[in-house]
PDB file of C-alpha atoms in Angstrom:
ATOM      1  CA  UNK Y   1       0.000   0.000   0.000  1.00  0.00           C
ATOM      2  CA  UNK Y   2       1.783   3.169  -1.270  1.00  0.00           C
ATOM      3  CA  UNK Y   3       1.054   6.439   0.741  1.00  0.00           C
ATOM      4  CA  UNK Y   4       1.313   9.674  -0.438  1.00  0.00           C
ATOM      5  CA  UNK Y   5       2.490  12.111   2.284  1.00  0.00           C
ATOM      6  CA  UNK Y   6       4.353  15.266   2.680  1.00  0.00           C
ATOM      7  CA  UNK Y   7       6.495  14.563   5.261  1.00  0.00           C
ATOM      8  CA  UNK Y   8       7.314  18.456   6.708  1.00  0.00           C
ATOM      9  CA  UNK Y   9       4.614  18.976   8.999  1.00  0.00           C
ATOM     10  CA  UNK Y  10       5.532  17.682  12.734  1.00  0.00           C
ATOM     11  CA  UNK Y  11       3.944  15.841  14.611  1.00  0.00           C
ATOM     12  CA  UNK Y  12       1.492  14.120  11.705  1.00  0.00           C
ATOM     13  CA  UNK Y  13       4.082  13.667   8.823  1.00  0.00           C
ATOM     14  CA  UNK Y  14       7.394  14.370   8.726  1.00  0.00           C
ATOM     15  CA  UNK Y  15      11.166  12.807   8.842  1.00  0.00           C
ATOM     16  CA  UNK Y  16      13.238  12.205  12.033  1.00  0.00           C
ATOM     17  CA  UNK Y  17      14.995   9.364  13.572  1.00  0.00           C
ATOM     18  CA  UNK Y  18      18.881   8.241  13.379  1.00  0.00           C
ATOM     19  CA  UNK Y  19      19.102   9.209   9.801  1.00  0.00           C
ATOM     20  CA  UNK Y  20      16.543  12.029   9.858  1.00  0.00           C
ATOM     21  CA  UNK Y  21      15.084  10.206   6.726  1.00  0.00           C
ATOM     22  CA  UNK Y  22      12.654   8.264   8.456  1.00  0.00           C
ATOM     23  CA  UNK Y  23       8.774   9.020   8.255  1.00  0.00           C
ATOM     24  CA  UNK Y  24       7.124   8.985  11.127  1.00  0.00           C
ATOM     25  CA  UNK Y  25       4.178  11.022  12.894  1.00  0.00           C
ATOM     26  CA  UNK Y  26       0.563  10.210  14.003  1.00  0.00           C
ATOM     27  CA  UNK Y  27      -0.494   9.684  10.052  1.00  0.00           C
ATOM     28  CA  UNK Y  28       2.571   7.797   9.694  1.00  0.00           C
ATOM     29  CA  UNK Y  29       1.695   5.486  12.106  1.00  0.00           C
ATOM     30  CA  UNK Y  30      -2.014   5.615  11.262  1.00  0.00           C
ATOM     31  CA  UNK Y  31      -1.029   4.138   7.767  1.00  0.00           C
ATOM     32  CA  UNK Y  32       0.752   1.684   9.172  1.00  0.00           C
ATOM     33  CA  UNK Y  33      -2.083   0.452  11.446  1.00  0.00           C
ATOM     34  CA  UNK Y  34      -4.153   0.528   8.236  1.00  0.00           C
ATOM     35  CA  UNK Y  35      -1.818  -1.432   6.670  1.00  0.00           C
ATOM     36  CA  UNK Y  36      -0.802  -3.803   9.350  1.00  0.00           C
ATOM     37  CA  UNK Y  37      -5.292  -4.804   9.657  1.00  0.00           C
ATOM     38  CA  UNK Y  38      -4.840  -5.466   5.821  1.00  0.00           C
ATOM     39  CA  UNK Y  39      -1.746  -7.179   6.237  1.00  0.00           C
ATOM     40  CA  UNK Y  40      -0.140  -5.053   3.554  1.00  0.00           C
ATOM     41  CA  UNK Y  41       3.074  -3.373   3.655  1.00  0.00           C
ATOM     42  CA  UNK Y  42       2.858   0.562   3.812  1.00  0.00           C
ATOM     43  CA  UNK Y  43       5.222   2.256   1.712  1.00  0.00           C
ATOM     44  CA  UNK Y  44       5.152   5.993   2.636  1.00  0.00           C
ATOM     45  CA  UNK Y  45       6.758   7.993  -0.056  1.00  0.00           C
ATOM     46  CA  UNK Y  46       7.486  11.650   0.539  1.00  0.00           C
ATOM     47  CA  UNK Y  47       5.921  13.849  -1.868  1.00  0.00           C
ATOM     48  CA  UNK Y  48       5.081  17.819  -2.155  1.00  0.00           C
ATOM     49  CA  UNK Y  49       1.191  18.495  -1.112  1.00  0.00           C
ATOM     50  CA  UNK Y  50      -0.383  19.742  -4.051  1.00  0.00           C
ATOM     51  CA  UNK Y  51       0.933  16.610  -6.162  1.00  0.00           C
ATOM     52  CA  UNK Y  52      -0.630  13.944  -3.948  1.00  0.00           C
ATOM     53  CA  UNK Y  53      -4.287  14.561  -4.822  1.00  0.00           C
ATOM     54  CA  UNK Y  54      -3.671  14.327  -8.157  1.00  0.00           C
ATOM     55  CA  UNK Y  55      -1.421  11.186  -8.124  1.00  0.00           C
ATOM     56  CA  UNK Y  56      -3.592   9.221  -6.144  1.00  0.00           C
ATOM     57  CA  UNK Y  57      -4.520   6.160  -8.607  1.00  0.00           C
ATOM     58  CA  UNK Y  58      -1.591   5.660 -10.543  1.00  0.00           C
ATOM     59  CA  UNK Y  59       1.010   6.457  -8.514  1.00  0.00           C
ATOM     60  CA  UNK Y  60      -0.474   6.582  -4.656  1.00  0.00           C
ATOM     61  CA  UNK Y  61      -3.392   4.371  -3.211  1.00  0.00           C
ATOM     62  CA  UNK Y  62      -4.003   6.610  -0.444  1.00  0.00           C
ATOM     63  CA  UNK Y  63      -2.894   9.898   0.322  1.00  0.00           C
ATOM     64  CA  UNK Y  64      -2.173  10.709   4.315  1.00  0.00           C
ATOM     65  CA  UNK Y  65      -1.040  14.468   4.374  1.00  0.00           C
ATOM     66  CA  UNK Y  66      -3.364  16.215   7.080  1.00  0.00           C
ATOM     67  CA  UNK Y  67      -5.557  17.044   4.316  1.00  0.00           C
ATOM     68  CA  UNK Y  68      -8.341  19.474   5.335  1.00  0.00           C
ATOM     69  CA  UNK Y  69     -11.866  17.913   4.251  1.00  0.00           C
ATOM     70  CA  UNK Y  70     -13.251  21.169   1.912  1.00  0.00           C
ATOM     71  CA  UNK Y  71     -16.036  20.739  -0.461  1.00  0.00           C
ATOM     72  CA  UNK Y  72     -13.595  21.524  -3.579  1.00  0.00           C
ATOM     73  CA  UNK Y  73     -11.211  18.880  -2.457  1.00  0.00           C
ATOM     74  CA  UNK Y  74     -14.214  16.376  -1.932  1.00  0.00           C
ATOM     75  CA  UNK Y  75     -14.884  16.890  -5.974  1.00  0.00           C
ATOM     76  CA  UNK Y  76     -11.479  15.427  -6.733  1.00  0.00           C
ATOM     77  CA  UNK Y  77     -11.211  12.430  -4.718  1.00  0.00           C
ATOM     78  CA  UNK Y  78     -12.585  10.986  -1.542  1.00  0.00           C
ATOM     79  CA  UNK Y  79     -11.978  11.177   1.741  1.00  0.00           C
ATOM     80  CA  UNK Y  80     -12.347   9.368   5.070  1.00  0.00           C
ATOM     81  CA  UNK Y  81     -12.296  11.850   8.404  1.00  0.00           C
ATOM     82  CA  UNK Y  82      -9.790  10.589  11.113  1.00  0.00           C
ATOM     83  CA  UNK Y  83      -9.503  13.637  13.161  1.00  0.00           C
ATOM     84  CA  UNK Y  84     -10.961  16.837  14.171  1.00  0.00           C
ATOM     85  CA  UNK Y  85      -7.705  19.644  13.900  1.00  0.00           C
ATOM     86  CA  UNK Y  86      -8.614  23.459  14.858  1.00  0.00           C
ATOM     87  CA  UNK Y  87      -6.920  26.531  16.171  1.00  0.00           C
ATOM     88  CA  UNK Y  88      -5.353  26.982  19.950  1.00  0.00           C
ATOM     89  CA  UNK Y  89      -3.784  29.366  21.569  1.00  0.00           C
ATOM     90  CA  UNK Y  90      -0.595  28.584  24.128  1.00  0.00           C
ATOM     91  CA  UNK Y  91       0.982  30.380  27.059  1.00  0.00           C
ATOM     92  CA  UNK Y  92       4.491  30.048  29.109  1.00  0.00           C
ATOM     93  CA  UNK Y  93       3.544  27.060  32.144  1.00  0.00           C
ATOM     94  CA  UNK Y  94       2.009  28.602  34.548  1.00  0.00           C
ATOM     95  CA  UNK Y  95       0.143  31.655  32.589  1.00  0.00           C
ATOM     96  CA  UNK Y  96       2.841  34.314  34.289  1.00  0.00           C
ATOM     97  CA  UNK Y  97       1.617  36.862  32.059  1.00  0.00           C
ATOM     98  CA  UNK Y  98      -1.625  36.651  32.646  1.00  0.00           C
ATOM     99  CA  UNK Y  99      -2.889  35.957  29.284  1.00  0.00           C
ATOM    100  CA  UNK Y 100      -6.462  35.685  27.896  1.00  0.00           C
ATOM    101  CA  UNK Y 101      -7.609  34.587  24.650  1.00  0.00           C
ATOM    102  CA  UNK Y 102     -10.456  36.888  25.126  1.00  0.00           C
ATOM    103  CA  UNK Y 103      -7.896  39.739  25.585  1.00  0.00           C
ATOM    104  CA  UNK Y 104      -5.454  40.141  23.065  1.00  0.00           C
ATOM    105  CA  UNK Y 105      -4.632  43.427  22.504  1.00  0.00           C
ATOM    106  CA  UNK Y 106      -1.541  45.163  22.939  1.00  0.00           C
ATOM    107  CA  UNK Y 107      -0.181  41.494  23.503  1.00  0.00           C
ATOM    108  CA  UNK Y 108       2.907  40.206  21.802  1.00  0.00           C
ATOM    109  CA  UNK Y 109       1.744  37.086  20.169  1.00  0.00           C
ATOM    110  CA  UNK Y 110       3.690  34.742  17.675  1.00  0.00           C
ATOM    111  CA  UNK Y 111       2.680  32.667  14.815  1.00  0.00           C
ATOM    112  CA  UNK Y 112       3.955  31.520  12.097  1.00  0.00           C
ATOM    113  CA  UNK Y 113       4.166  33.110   8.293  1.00  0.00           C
ATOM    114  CA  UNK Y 114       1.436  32.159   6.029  1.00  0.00           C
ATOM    115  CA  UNK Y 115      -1.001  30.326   8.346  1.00  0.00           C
ATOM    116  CA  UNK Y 116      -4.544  30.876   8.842  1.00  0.00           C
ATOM    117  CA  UNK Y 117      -3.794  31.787  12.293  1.00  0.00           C
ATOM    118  CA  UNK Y 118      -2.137  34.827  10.511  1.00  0.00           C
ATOM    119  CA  UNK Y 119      -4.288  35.526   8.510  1.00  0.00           C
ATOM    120  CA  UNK Y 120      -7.551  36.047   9.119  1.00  0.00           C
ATOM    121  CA  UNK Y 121      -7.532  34.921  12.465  1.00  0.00           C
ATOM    122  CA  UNK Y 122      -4.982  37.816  13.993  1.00  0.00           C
ATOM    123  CA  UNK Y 123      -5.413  40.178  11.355  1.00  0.00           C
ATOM    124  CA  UNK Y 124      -9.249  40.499  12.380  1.00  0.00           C
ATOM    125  CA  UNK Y 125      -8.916  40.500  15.869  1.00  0.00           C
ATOM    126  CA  UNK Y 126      -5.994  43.072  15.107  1.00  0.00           C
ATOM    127  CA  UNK Y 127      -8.502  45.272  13.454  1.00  0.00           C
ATOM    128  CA  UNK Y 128     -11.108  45.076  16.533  1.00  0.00           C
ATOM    129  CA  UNK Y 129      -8.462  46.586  18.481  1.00  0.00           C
ATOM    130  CA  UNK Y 130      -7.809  49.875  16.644  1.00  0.00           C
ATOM    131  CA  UNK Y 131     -11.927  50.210  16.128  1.00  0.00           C
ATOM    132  CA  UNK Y 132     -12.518  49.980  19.796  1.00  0.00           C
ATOM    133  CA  UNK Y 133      -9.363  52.644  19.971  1.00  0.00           C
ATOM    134  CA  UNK Y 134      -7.086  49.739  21.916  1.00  0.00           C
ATOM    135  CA  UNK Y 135      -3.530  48.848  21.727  1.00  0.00           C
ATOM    136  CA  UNK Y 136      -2.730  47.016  18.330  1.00  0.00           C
ATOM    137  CA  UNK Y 137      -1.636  43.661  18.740  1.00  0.00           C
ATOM    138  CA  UNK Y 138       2.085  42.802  18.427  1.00  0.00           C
ATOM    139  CA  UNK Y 139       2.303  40.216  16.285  1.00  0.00           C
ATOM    140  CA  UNK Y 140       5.448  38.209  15.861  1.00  0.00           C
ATOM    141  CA  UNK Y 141       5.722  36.453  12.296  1.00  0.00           C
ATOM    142  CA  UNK Y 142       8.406  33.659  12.218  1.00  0.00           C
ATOM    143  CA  UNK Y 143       8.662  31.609   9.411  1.00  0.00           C
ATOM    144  CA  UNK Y 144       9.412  27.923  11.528  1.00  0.00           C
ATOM    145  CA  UNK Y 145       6.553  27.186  14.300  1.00  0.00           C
ATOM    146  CA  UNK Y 146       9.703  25.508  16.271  1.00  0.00           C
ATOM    147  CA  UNK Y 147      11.011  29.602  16.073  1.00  0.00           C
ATOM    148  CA  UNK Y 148       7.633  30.919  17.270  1.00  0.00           C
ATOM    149  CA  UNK Y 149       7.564  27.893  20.690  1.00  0.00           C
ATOM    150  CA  UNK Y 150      11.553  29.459  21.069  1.00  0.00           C
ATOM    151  CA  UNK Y 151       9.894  32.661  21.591  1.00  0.00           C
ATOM    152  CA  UNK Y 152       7.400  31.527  24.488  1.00  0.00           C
ATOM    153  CA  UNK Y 153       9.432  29.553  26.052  1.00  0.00           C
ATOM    154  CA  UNK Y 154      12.133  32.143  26.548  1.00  0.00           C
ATOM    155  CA  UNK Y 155       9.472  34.867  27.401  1.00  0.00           C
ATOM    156  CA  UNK Y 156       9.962  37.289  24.738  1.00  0.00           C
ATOM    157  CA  UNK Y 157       6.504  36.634  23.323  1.00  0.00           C
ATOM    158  CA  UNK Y 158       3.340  36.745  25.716  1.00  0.00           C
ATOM    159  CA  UNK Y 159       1.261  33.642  23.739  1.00  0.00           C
ATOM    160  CA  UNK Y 160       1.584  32.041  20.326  1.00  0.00           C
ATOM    161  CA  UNK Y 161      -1.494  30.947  18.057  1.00  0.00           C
ATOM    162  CA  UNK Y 162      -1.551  27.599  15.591  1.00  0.00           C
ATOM    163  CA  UNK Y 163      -3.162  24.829  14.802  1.00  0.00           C
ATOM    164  CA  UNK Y 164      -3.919  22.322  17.387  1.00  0.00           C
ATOM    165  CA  UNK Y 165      -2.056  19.652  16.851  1.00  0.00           C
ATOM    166  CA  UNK Y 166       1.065  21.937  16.838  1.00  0.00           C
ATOM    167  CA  UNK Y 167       0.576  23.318  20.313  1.00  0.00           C
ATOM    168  CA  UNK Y 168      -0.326  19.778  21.181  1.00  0.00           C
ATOM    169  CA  UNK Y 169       3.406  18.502  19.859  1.00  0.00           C
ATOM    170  CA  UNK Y 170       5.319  21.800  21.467  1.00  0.00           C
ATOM    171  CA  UNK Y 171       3.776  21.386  24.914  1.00  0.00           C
ATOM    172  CA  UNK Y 172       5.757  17.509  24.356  1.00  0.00           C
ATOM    173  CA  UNK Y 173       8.607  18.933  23.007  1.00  0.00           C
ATOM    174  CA  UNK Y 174       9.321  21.165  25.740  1.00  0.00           C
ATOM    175  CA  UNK Y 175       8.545  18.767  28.318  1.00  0.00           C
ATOM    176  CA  UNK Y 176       5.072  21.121  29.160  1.00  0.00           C
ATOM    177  CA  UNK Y 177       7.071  24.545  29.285  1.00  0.00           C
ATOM    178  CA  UNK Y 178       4.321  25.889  27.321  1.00  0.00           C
ATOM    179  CA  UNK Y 179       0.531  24.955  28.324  1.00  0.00           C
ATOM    180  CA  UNK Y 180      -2.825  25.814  26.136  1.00  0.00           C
ATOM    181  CA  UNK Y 181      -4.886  28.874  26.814  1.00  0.00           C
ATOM    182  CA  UNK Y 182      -8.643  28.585  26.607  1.00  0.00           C
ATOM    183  CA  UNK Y 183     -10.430  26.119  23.909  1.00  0.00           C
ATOM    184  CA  UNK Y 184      -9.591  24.446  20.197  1.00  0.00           C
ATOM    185  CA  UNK Y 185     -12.054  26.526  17.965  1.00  0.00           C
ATOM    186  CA  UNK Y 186     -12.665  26.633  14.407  1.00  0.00           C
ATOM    187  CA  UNK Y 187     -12.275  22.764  13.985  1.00  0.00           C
ATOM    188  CA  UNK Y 188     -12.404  20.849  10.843  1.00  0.00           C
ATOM    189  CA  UNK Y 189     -12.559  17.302   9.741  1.00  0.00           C
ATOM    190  CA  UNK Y 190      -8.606  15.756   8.295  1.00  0.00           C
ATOM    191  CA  UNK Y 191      -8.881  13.036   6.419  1.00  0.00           C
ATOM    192  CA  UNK Y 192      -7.455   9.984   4.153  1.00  0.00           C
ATOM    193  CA  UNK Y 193      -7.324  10.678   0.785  1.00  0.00           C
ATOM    194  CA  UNK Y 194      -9.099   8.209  -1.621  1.00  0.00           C
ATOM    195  CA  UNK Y 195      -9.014   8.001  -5.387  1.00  0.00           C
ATOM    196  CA  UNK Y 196     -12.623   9.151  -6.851  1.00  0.00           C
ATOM    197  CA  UNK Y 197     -13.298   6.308  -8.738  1.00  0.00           C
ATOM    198  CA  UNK Y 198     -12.493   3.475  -5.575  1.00  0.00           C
ATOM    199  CA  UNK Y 199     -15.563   3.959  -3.191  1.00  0.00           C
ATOM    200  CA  UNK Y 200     -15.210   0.569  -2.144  1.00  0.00           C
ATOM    201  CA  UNK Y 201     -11.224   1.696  -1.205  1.00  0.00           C
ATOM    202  CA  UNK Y 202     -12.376   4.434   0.814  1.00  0.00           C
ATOM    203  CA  UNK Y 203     -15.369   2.698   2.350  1.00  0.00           C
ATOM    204  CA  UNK Y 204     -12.630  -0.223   3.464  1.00  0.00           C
ATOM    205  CA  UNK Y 205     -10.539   2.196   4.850  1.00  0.00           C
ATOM    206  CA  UNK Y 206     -13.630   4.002   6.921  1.00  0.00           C
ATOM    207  CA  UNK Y 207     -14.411   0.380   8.338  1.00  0.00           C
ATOM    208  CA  UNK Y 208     -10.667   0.044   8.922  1.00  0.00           C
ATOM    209  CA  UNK Y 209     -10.105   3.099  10.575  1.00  0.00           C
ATOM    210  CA  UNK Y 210     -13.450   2.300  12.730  1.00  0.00           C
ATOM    211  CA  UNK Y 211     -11.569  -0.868  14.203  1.00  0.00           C
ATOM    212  CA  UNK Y 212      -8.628   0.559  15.142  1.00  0.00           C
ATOM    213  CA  UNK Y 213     -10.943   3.431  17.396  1.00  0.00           C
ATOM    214  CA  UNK Y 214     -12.790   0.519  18.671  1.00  0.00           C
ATOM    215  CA  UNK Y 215      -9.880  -1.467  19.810  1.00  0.00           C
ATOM    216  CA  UNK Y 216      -7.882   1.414  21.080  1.00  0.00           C
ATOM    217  CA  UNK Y 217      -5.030   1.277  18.421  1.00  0.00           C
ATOM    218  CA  UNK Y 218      -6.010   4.931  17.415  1.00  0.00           C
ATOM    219  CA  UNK Y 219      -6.099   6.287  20.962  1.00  0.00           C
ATOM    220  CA  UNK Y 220      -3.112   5.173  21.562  1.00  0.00           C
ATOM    221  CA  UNK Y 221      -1.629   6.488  18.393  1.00  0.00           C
ATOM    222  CA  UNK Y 222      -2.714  10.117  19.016  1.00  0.00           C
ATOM    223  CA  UNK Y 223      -2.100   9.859  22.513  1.00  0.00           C
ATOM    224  CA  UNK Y 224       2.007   9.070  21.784  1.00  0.00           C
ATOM    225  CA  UNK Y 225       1.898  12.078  19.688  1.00  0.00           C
ATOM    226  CA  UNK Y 226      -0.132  13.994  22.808  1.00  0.00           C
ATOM    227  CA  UNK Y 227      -2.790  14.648  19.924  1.00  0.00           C
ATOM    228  CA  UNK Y 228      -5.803  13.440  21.892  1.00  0.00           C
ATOM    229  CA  UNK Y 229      -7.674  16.380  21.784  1.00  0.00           C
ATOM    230  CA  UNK Y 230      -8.559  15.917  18.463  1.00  0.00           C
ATOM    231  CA  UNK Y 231      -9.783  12.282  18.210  1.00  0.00           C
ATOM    232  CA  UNK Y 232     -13.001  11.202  16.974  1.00  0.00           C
ATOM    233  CA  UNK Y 233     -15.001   8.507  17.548  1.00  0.00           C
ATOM    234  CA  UNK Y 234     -17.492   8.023  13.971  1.00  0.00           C
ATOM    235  CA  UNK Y 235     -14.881   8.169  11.055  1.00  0.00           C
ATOM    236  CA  UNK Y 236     -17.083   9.066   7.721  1.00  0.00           C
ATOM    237  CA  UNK Y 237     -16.706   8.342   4.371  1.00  0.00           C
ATOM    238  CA  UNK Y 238     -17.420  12.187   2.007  1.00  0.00           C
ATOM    239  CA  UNK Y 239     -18.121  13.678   5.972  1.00  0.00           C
ATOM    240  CA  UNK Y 240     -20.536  17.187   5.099  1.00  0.00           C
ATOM    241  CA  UNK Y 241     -18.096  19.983   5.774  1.00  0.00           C
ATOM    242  CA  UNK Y 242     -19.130  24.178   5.905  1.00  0.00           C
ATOM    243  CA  UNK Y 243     -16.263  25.041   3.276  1.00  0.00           C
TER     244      UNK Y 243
END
């Protein structure tokens, strides 16, 4: 079973151990549970994201990238929903600062370049401030979320914003010097990528992927990965999504 994956984006896909050329991650070891109840070997091949949609059929069987579920995507191929993944904020252990989701401006906050955190997410709470005559908020662009976590833990930020499963993976990394702040909003379904034309692929997967929750393979995936926050218990084969 080939896997299409672009292996850059800690803690779901990306490359580490002794030779730093290794794939590993939550979806990494998702496939392999997939593959392991199939007894098939998983072959996960790095590729760039916007080719593994379009490969998937001749070149990939399944594509495991922490694909968003959006109704253009769901046109191309199909998909199977494995996890819920939103937006967070984080804080130094301990909150010293003080620091409020509900109150962030004239607040130093990081995030990293080109996210959605970025951009709308800051930018329109940036522009509440100056309308109710407040402090702008001073926002810290970094181009490496590992940067951004640097930032917190050394105090020079007050909070940094991304995607859940980030903060999730930086409060392991630091050994919990860094804790959330406040609820995962703005959640959306990730899922398995499926070629169009194989419903019967992606409605095997959905029953596979429904084991592994049921026997606690999954759980214990996410939880080694301190992703739990973002498990599901129903995985759904074309899940309705808002966008």
């Amino acid at each position: 079973m080939v896997i299409g994956s672009d292996t850059t984006y800690a803690p779901a896909e990306f490359l580490g151990g002794a030779d730093n050329r290794t794939p590993m991650g939550y979806g990494v070891d998702l496939a392999k549970a997939i593959g392991a109840t199939l007894d098939l070997k998983v072959d996960v091949q790095t590729a760039e994201f916007t080719g593994i949609l379009p490969a998937l059929g001749p070149k990939y069987d399944l594509g495991i990238s922490s694909f968003s579920i959006t109704n253009e995507r769901l046109e191309a191929v199909n998909f199977v929903s494995y996890l819920n993944a939103g937006t967070t904020w984080a804080v130094q252990k301990g909150n010293p600062k003080k620091f409020s989701p509900d109150d962030v401006c004239g607040k130093s906050v990081g995030v990293q370049t080109g996210t959605t955190q970025e951009d709308p997410d800051l930018r329109n709470r940036n522009n509440e401030c100056i309308k109710a005559g407040k402090q702008p908020i001073d926002i810290v662009t970094l181009k490496n979320q590992t940067d951004v976590t640097t930032r917190l833990v050394n105090g020079s930020i007050d909070a940094m914003i991304a995607e859940s499963t980030l903060i999730g993976y930086a409060i392991q990394q630091t050994n919990g010097a860094v804790e959330k702040a406040g609820d995962v909003y703005n959640t959306s379904p990730v899922g398995i990528a499926v070629p169009k034309n194989d419903t019967a692929l992606a409605e095997l997967v959905q029953k596979v992927v429904a084991k592994l929750i049921a026997d606690g393979t999954y759980q214990h995936i996410l939880d080694s990965w301190n992703n739990s926050d973002g498990a599901i218990t129903n995985p759904e084969v074309n899940p309705a999504v808002k966008s």
